[in-house]
Amino acid sequence: MKYAPIIGLEIHVQLKTASKLFCGCANVNDGDVGPNEAICAVCTGQPGALPALNAKALELAMLAGHAMHCEIPDIAKFDRKNYFYPDLPKGYQISQFDIPVCGKGFIDVEMDDPKALRPSFRIEITRAHLEEDAAKNQHAPDGSSTLVDYNRGGTPLLEIVTEPDFRSPAEAKAFLQELRALMRRIGVSDADMEKGQMRCDANISLMPLNEKGDFAQAVWNPKVEVKNINSFRAVERALAYEIERQTGLYDTNTPPVQSTRGWDENRGVTTEQRTKEGSADYRYFPEPDLPPVDLRDIREAMRSRLPELPSQTRVRLRDEWGFSDADARTLVAMDWDAFADRVMSELGAWLESTDAKGETGGEILTENKKKLAKLAGGWITSKLAGLLTETGKTIEATNIDPENFAEFLKILWKGEINSANGQKLLALMVETGGDPSHLMEEHNLGQNMDEGEVKAIIERLIAENPKQVEQFKAGKENILMWFVGGVMKATEGRANPEKVKEIAREMMG
């Protein structure tokens, strides 16, 4: 029998506030301070210590809700989620149960692969609620002891719960990448999964399909929750493993039970941790130390603070500048769209100038914009990104500003340098931050060979290679590129290949 995966995600996003959710302790990342240095009586659950809501965290949660098209209620309240664990000093977690800060919403996702099962799809958001994070357990390798660092305890989290709308592991990965771009764009979180700023638990079950491809039963099969997933790749791998594991269980008439499993990245498997708990196990009840929060006064204020969202930016990059779908997605995913905007703004102004139009006064600006966008997209997302990865630099910390990069693309566009030397020039720009025109001249990288020198080299090649000359005269047009290659090698790329081709044709004609 064939089965279809039914996948839902629960994502915890660490909010970018200066202090924790219910106290004044600093909101720090691992390694910022020593163990148990960012703690106080409130976040360690000392008797008599009372929580006070961080207004900034509430605003960021509402901002995220608007970005995810969520319903924002008039009133939200907090609840106690009761369970006992060493990383929870109060014996309960302050969370939100029945009236969260964000209600139903949705996020639209585009897949990188146009041949995907669903090239684009919508994921419904069930809810998003505020809660405090737990502390961090550090287990000794031999299992002899466990130390607890309470620095993380009490930091503000936004837990985002989706509907089970995913139909493949690849869709779950694409959604998380879109969510990260969204959280970064609105300034809610850096959402770095490797730093624990965005964590994901995945719920997955399999449903049998009939011959028509529809569900063969009306009752949902037991779901399995997979925890400890800390990268996009891990999400995809963990879900793919679970699909294979659960399929094997159904095929051998030993269906899985509802449970919680952990993802082991090194072994590439999930391992059972415990039987899945329902909400009743946590004995939720209203938090008595925090009154309900009236959201009406700040709801519209938060909506007005929304910037251009990633999906809107991708459309604009395509429509305004002519970037391809792939380049637009990459630029937004890398958070380089602002850099690309400034580069294209420079190039757009230049295209409309007499310098760009040339002596013939070119009038096809729209077509040239598309060609320049293709050139810019390739050099930004591939060549520049590769250089920055090699040097360990970010786009913000690089020596290249958008104006200089636009000047570099003009040089390429006008054929003043070839691709190989262009990469050398770009590396010099990353290293020094210098003007591309000056660097090209200083390091003799331009295609500026004197015509007389080019003719002399071609003349030598003709004399030394009579067989190739005869082949060209016999109609083998492609042999011309053999001579171009010889000249380019002899000049170390400083000759213009189109000019070389023209001269060689003339000299052998």
Tab-separated table of N, CA, C and O in Angstrom, residues 422-496:
chain	number	residue	atom	x	y	z
A	422	GLY	N	37.930	39.056	-14.321
A	422	GLY	CA	36.901	39.688	-13.503
A	422	GLY	C	36.881	39.086	-12.109
A	422	GLY	O	36.706	39.788	-11.114
A	423	GLN	N	37.051	37.762	-12.012
A	423	GLN	CA	37.086	37.107	-10.702
A	423	GLN	C	38.316	37.544	-9.900
A	423	GLN	O	38.245	37.702	-8.681
A	424	LYS	N	39.435	37.731	-10.597
A	424	LYS	CA	40.640	38.224	-9.911
A	424	LYS	C	40.399	39.637	-9.387
A	424	LYS	O	40.792	39.985	-8.266
A	425	LEU	N	39.757	40.465	-10.223
A	425	LEU	CA	39.475	41.841	-9.820
A	425	LEU	C	38.514	41.876	-8.634
A	425	LEU	O	38.707	42.648	-7.684
A	426	LEU	N	37.498	41.023	-8.665
A	426	LEU	CA	36.534	40.982	-7.567
A	426	LEU	C	37.216	40.581	-6.257
A	426	LEU	O	36.922	41.139	-5.191
A	427	ALA	N	38.145	39.632	-6.336
A	427	ALA	CA	38.876	39.212	-5.136
A	427	ALA	C	39.694	40.375	-4.570
A	427	ALA	O	39.776	40.559	-3.351
A	428	LEU	N	40.282	41.179	-5.453
A	428	LEU	CA	41.041	42.347	-5.001
A	428	LEU	C	40.120	43.375	-4.353
A	428	LEU	O	40.484	44.025	-3.364
A	429	MET	N	38.932	43.520	-4.896
A	429	MET	CA	37.966	44.458	-4.322
A	429	MET	C	37.535	44.016	-2.930
A	429	MET	O	37.408	44.839	-2.023
A	430	VAL	N	37.280	42.708	-2.765
A	430	VAL	CA	36.910	42.189	-1.449
A	430	VAL	C	38.022	42.412	-0.444
A	430	VAL	O	37.794	42.769	0.712
A	431	GLU	N	39.261	42.228	-0.908
A	431	GLU	CA	40.421	42.357	-0.016
A	431	GLU	C	40.719	43.800	0.353
A	431	GLU	O	41.012	44.099	1.516
A	432	THR	N	40.628	44.713	-0.640
A	432	THR	CA	41.094	46.090	-0.412
A	432	THR	C	39.979	47.123	-0.332
A	432	THR	O	40.177	48.196	0.239
A	433	GLY	N	38.818	46.827	-0.942
A	433	GLY	CA	37.760	47.823	-1.012
A	433	GLY	C	38.045	48.913	-2.010
A	433	GLY	O	37.376	49.954	-2.020
A	434	GLY	N	39.042	48.678	-2.891
A	434	GLY	CA	39.454	49.701	-3.841
A	434	GLY	C	38.496	49.876	-5.003
A	434	GLY	O	37.612	49.055	-5.244
A	435	ASP	N	38.695	50.975	-5.742
A	435	ASP	CA	37.910	51.272	-6.930
A	435	ASP	C	38.247	50.255	-8.020
A	435	ASP	O	39.426	50.033	-8.324
A	436	PRO	N	37.251	49.610	-8.654
A	436	PRO	CA	37.544	48.554	-9.625
A	436	PRO	C	38.338	49.033	-10.841
A	436	PRO	O	39.205	48.304	-11.344
A	437	SER	N	38.068	50.249	-11.301
A	437	SER	CA	38.794	50.768	-12.461
A	437	SER	C	40.276	50.942	-12.146
A	437	SER	O	41.159	50.592	-12.948
A	438	HIS	N	40.562	51.480	-10.967
A	438	HIS	CA	41.953	51.677	-10.569
A	438	HIS	C	42.663	50.348	-10.357
A	438	HIS	O	43.819	50.170	-10.768
A	439	LEU	N	41.972	49.396	-9.705
A	439	LEU	CA	42.580	48.087	-9.458
A	439	LEU	C	42.842	47.348	-10.763
A	439	LEU	O	43.864	46.670	-10.907
A	440	MET	N	41.931	47.464	-11.703
A	440	MET	CA	42.102	46.801	-12.998
A	440	MET	C	43.334	47.345	-13.720
A	440	MET	O	44.128	46.588	-14.276
A	441	GLU	N	43.500	48.659	-13.670
A	441	GLU	CA	44.656	49.283	-14.327
A	441	GLU	C	45.955	48.963	-13.585
A	441	GLU	O	46.976	48.623	-14.196
A	442	GLU	N	45.891	49.029	-12.261
A	442	GLU	CA	47.080	48.784	-11.439
A	442	GLU	C	47.610	47.368	-11.621
A	442	GLU	O	48.832	47.148	-11.664
A	443	HIS	N	46.709	46.383	-11.741
A	443	HIS	CA	47.122	44.983	-11.858
A	443	HIS	C	47.072	44.467	-13.294
A	443	HIS	O	47.215	43.263	-13.514
A	444	ASN	N	46.888	45.387	-14.247
A	444	ASN	CA	46.928	45.050	-15.674
A	444	ASN	C	45.976	43.900	-16.015
A	444	ASN	O	46.349	42.913	-16.669
A	445	LEU	N	44.718	44.023	-15.580
A	445	LEU	CA	43.744	42.962	-15.787
A	445	LEU	C	42.780	43.238	-16.931
A	445	LEU	O	42.035	42.345	-17.355
A	446	GLY	N	42.775	44.458	-17.442
A	446	GLY	CA	41.798	44.825	-18.463
A	446	GLY	C	42.112	44.280	-19.837
A	446	GLY	O	43.247	43.871	-20.137
A	447	GLN	N	41.084	44.254	-20.682
A	447	GLN	CA	41.255	43.826	-22.074
A	447	GLN	C	41.629	45.051	-22.901
A	447	GLN	O	40.816	45.590	-23.652
A	448	ASN	N	42.887	45.465	-22.750
A	448	ASN	CA	43.324	46.721	-23.344
A	448	ASN	C	44.545	46.539	-24.230
A	448	ASN	O	45.364	47.446	-24.375
A	449	MET	N	44.693	45.362	-24.821
A	449	MET	CA	45.849	45.110	-25.693
A	449	MET	C	45.791	45.993	-26.935
A	449	MET	O	44.732	46.184	-27.536
A	450	ASP	N	46.946	46.500	-27.324
A	450	ASP	CA	47.059	47.286	-28.541
A	450	ASP	C	46.737	46.393	-29.744
A	450	ASP	O	47.146	45.223	-29.804
A	451	GLU	N	46.022	46.931	-30.735
A	451	GLU	CA	45.625	46.141	-31.906
A	451	GLU	C	46.827	45.602	-32.666
A	451	GLU	O	46.802	44.486	-33.192
A	452	GLY	N	47.891	46.395	-32.674
A	452	GLY	CA	49.096	45.942	-33.366
A	452	GLY	C	49.692	44.702	-32.706
A	452	GLY	O	50.152	43.774	-33.396
A	453	GLU	N	49.656	44.665	-31.357
A	453	GLU	CA	50.169	43.495	-30.636
A	453	GLU	C	49.318	42.264	-30.919
A	453	GLU	O	49.838	41.148	-31.082
A	454	VAL	N	48.015	42.461	-30.970
A	454	VAL	CA	47.109	41.346	-31.254
A	454	VAL	C	47.379	40.793	-32.650
A	454	VAL	O	47.454	39.574	-32.863
A	455	LYS	N	47.551	41.682	-33.622
A	455	LYS	CA	47.812	41.245	-34.998
A	455	LYS	C	49.120	40.475	-35.100
A	455	LYS	O	49.222	39.482	-35.840
A	456	ALA	N	50.097	40.909	-34.320
A	456	ALA	CA	51.392	40.224	-34.353
A	456	ALA	C	51.259	38.796	-33.822
A	456	ALA	O	51.864	37.853	-34.370
A	457	ILE	N	50.489	38.606	-32.794
A	457	ILE	CA	50.297	37.264	-32.227
A	457	ILE	C	49.532	36.385	-33.200
A	457	ILE	O	49.876	35.212	-33.422
A	458	ILE	N	48.474	36.958	-33.829
A	458	ILE	CA	47.689	36.177	-34.790
A	458	ILE	C	48.548	35.797	-35.987
A	458	ILE	O	48.468	34.666	-36.498
A	459	GLU	N	49.368	36.739	-36.416
A	459	GLU	CA	50.258	36.468	-37.553
A	459	GLU	C	51.183	35.296	-37.241
A	459	GLU	O	51.428	34.424	-38.085
A	460	ARG	N	51.705	35.248	-36.012
A	460	ARG	CA	52.574	34.145	-35.610
A	460	ARG	C	51.806	32.827	-35.572
A	460	ARG	O	52.303	31.780	-36.031
A	461	LEU	N	50.594	32.854	-35.039
A	461	LEU	CA	49.781	31.639	-34.968
A	461	LEU	C	49.436	31.116	-36.367
A	461	LEU	O	49.427	29.900	-36.615
A	462	ILE	N	49.193	32.049	-37.291
A	462	ILE	CA	48.887	31.640	-38.680
A	462	ILE	C	50.089	30.958	-39.317
A	462	ILE	O	49.966	29.911	-39.963
A	463	ALA	N	51.259	31.542	-39.083
A	463	ALA	CA	52.480	30.985	-39.676
A	463	ALA	C	52.807	29.613	-39.090
A	463	ALA	O	53.304	28.728	-39.803
A	464	GLU	N	52.539	29.436	-37.792
A	464	GLU	CA	52.894	28.179	-37.116
A	464	GLU	C	51.846	27.092	-37.286
A	464	GLU	O	52.125	25.907	-37.003
A	465	ASN	N	50.649	27.447	-37.764
A	465	ASN	CA	49.555	26.472	-37.813
A	465	ASN	C	48.827	26.528	-39.164
A	465	ASN	O	47.639	26.870	-39.234
A	466	PRO	N	49.514	26.202	-40.255
A	466	PRO	CA	48.897	26.274	-41.586
A	466	PRO	C	47.697	25.330	-41.743
A	466	PRO	O	46.763	25.629	-42.482
A	467	LYS	N	47.711	24.183	-41.038
A	467	LYS	CA	46.616	23.224	-41.143
A	467	LYS	C	45.307	23.836	-40.660
A	467	LYS	O	44.254	23.693	-41.296
A	468	GLN	N	45.371	24.553	-39.534
A	468	GLN	CA	44.166	25.190	-38.991
A	468	GLN	C	43.665	26.300	-39.929
A	468	GLN	O	42.461	26.515	-40.062
A	469	VAL	N	44.623	27.000	-40.565
A	469	VAL	CA	44.245	28.055	-41.495
A	469	VAL	C	43.472	27.465	-42.675
A	469	VAL	O	42.438	27.994	-43.115
A	470	GLU	N	43.966	26.339	-43.207
A	470	GLU	CA	43.297	25.693	-44.327
A	470	GLU	C	41.897	25.208	-43.928
A	470	GLU	O	40.957	25.287	-44.730
A	471	GLN	N	41.776	24.690	-42.699
A	471	GLN	CA	40.460	24.239	-42.233
A	471	GLN	C	39.469	25.399	-42.179
A	471	GLN	O	38.302	25.247	-42.544
A	472	PHE	N	39.934	26.551	-41.724
A	472	PHE	CA	39.054	27.720	-41.668
A	472	PHE	C	38.628	28.139	-43.073
A	472	PHE	O	37.452	28.419	-43.326
A	473	LYS	N	39.589	28.159	-43.983
A	473	LYS	CA	39.284	28.577	-45.357
A	473	LYS	C	38.369	27.575	-46.053
A	473	LYS	O	37.654	27.924	-46.987
A	474	ALA	N	38.390	26.324	-45.540
A	474	ALA	CA	37.527	25.296	-46.138
A	474	ALA	C	36.113	25.352	-45.557
A	474	ALA	O	35.272	24.520	-45.914
A	475	GLY	N	35.860	26.295	-44.682
A	475	GLY	CA	34.507	26.468	-44.162
A	475	GLY	C	34.302	26.081	-42.715
A	475	GLY	O	33.183	26.143	-42.200
A	476	LYS	N	35.351	25.618	-42.007
A	476	LYS	CA	35.234	25.259	-40.590
A	476	LYS	C	35.271	26.526	-39.731
A	476	LYS	O	36.312	26.955	-39.258
A	477	GLU	N	34.098	27.105	-39.566
A	477	GLU	CA	33.987	28.387	-38.871
A	477	GLU	C	34.444	28.299	-37.414
A	477	GLU	O	35.045	29.237	-36.887
A	478	ASN	N	34.197	27.142	-36.780
A	478	ASN	CA	34.518	27.051	-35.346
A	478	ASN	C	36.014	27.049	-35.077
A	478	ASN	O	36.447	27.222	-33.940
A	479	ILE	N	36.835	26.848	-36.110
A	479	ILE	CA	38.283	26.858	-35.911
A	479	ILE	C	38.762	28.251	-35.520
A	479	ILE	O	39.838	28.438	-34.956
A	480	LEU	N	37.908	29.242	-35.827
A	480	LEU	CA	38.246	30.623	-35.477
A	480	LEU	C	38.465	30.762	-33.974
A	480	LEU	O	39.349	31.504	-33.522
A	481	MET	N	37.664	30.030	-33.177
A	481	MET	CA	37.781	30.123	-31.730
A	481	MET	C	39.093	29.514	-31.228
A	481	MET	O	39.558	29.849	-30.141
A	482	TRP	N	39.673	28.629	-32.014
A	482	TRP	CA	40.986	28.071	-31.649
A	482	TRP	C	42.040	29.179	-31.645
A	482	TRP	O	42.883	29.255	-30.753
A	483	PHE	N	41.965	30.055	-32.658
A	483	PHE	CA	42.904	31.189	-32.734
A	483	PHE	C	42.625	32.201	-31.623
A	483	PHE	O	43.555	32.764	-31.036
A	484	VAL	N	41.335	32.422	-31.331
A	484	VAL	CA	40.983	33.334	-30.230
A	484	VAL	C	41.583	32.819	-28.924
A	484	VAL	O	42.174	33.568	-28.149
A	485	GLY	N	41.457	31.497	-28.702
A	485	GLY	CA	42.012	30.898	-27.489
A	485	GLY	C	43.513	31.062	-27.408
A	485	GLY	O	44.067	31.323	-26.331
A	486	GLY	N	44.180	30.922	-28.547
A	486	GLY	CA	45.638	31.083	-28.565
A	486	GLY	C	46.054	32.495	-28.200
A	486	GLY	O	47.020	32.706	-27.459
A	487	VAL	N	45.312	33.472	-28.705
A	487	VAL	CA	45.624	34.873	-28.400
A	487	VAL	C	45.350	35.169	-26.926
A	487	VAL	O	46.152	35.820	-26.250
A	488	MET	N	44.224	34.668	-26.414
A	488	MET	CA	43.873	34.917	-25.022
A	488	MET	C	44.912	34.312	-24.080
A	488	MET	O	45.266	34.896	-23.047
A	489	LYS	N	45.424	33.138	-24.432
A	489	LYS	CA	46.455	32.501	-23.616
A	489	LYS	C	47.747	33.299	-23.649
A	489	LYS	O	48.395	33.517	-22.614
A	490	ALA	N	48.103	33.770	-24.842
A	490	ALA	CA	49.353	34.519	-24.998
A	490	ALA	C	49.291	35.870	-24.293
A	490	ALA	O	50.317	36.384	-23.829
A	491	THR	N	48.091	36.441	-24.209
A	491	THR	CA	47.957	37.782	-23.607
A	491	THR	C	47.474	37.720	-22.165
A	491	THR	O	47.222	38.769	-21.559
A	492	GLU	N	47.326	36.492	-21.623
A	492	GLU	CA	46.834	36.300	-20.254
A	492	GLU	C	45.484	36.984	-20.051
A	492	GLU	O	45.226	37.586	-19.007
A	493	GLY	N	44.644	36.891	-21.095
A	493	GLY	CA	43.281	37.392	-20.979
A	493	GLY	C	43.129	38.889	-21.155
A	493	GLY	O	42.046	39.413	-20.915
A	494	ARG	N	44.177	39.569	-21.596
A	494	ARG	CA	44.088	41.028	-21.691
A	494	ARG	C	43.572	41.512	-23.042
A	494	ARG	O	43.405	42.711	-23.254
A	495	ALA	N	43.322	40.583	-23.967
A	495	ALA	CA	42.752	40.969	-25.259
A	495	ALA	C	41.242	40.773	-25.233
A	495	ALA	O	40.727	39.919	-24.509
A	496	ASN	N	40.545	41.571	-26.022
A	496	ASN	CA	39.094	41.441	-26.136
A	496	ASN	C	38.788	40.323	-27.118
A	496	ASN	O	39.128	40.419	-28.300
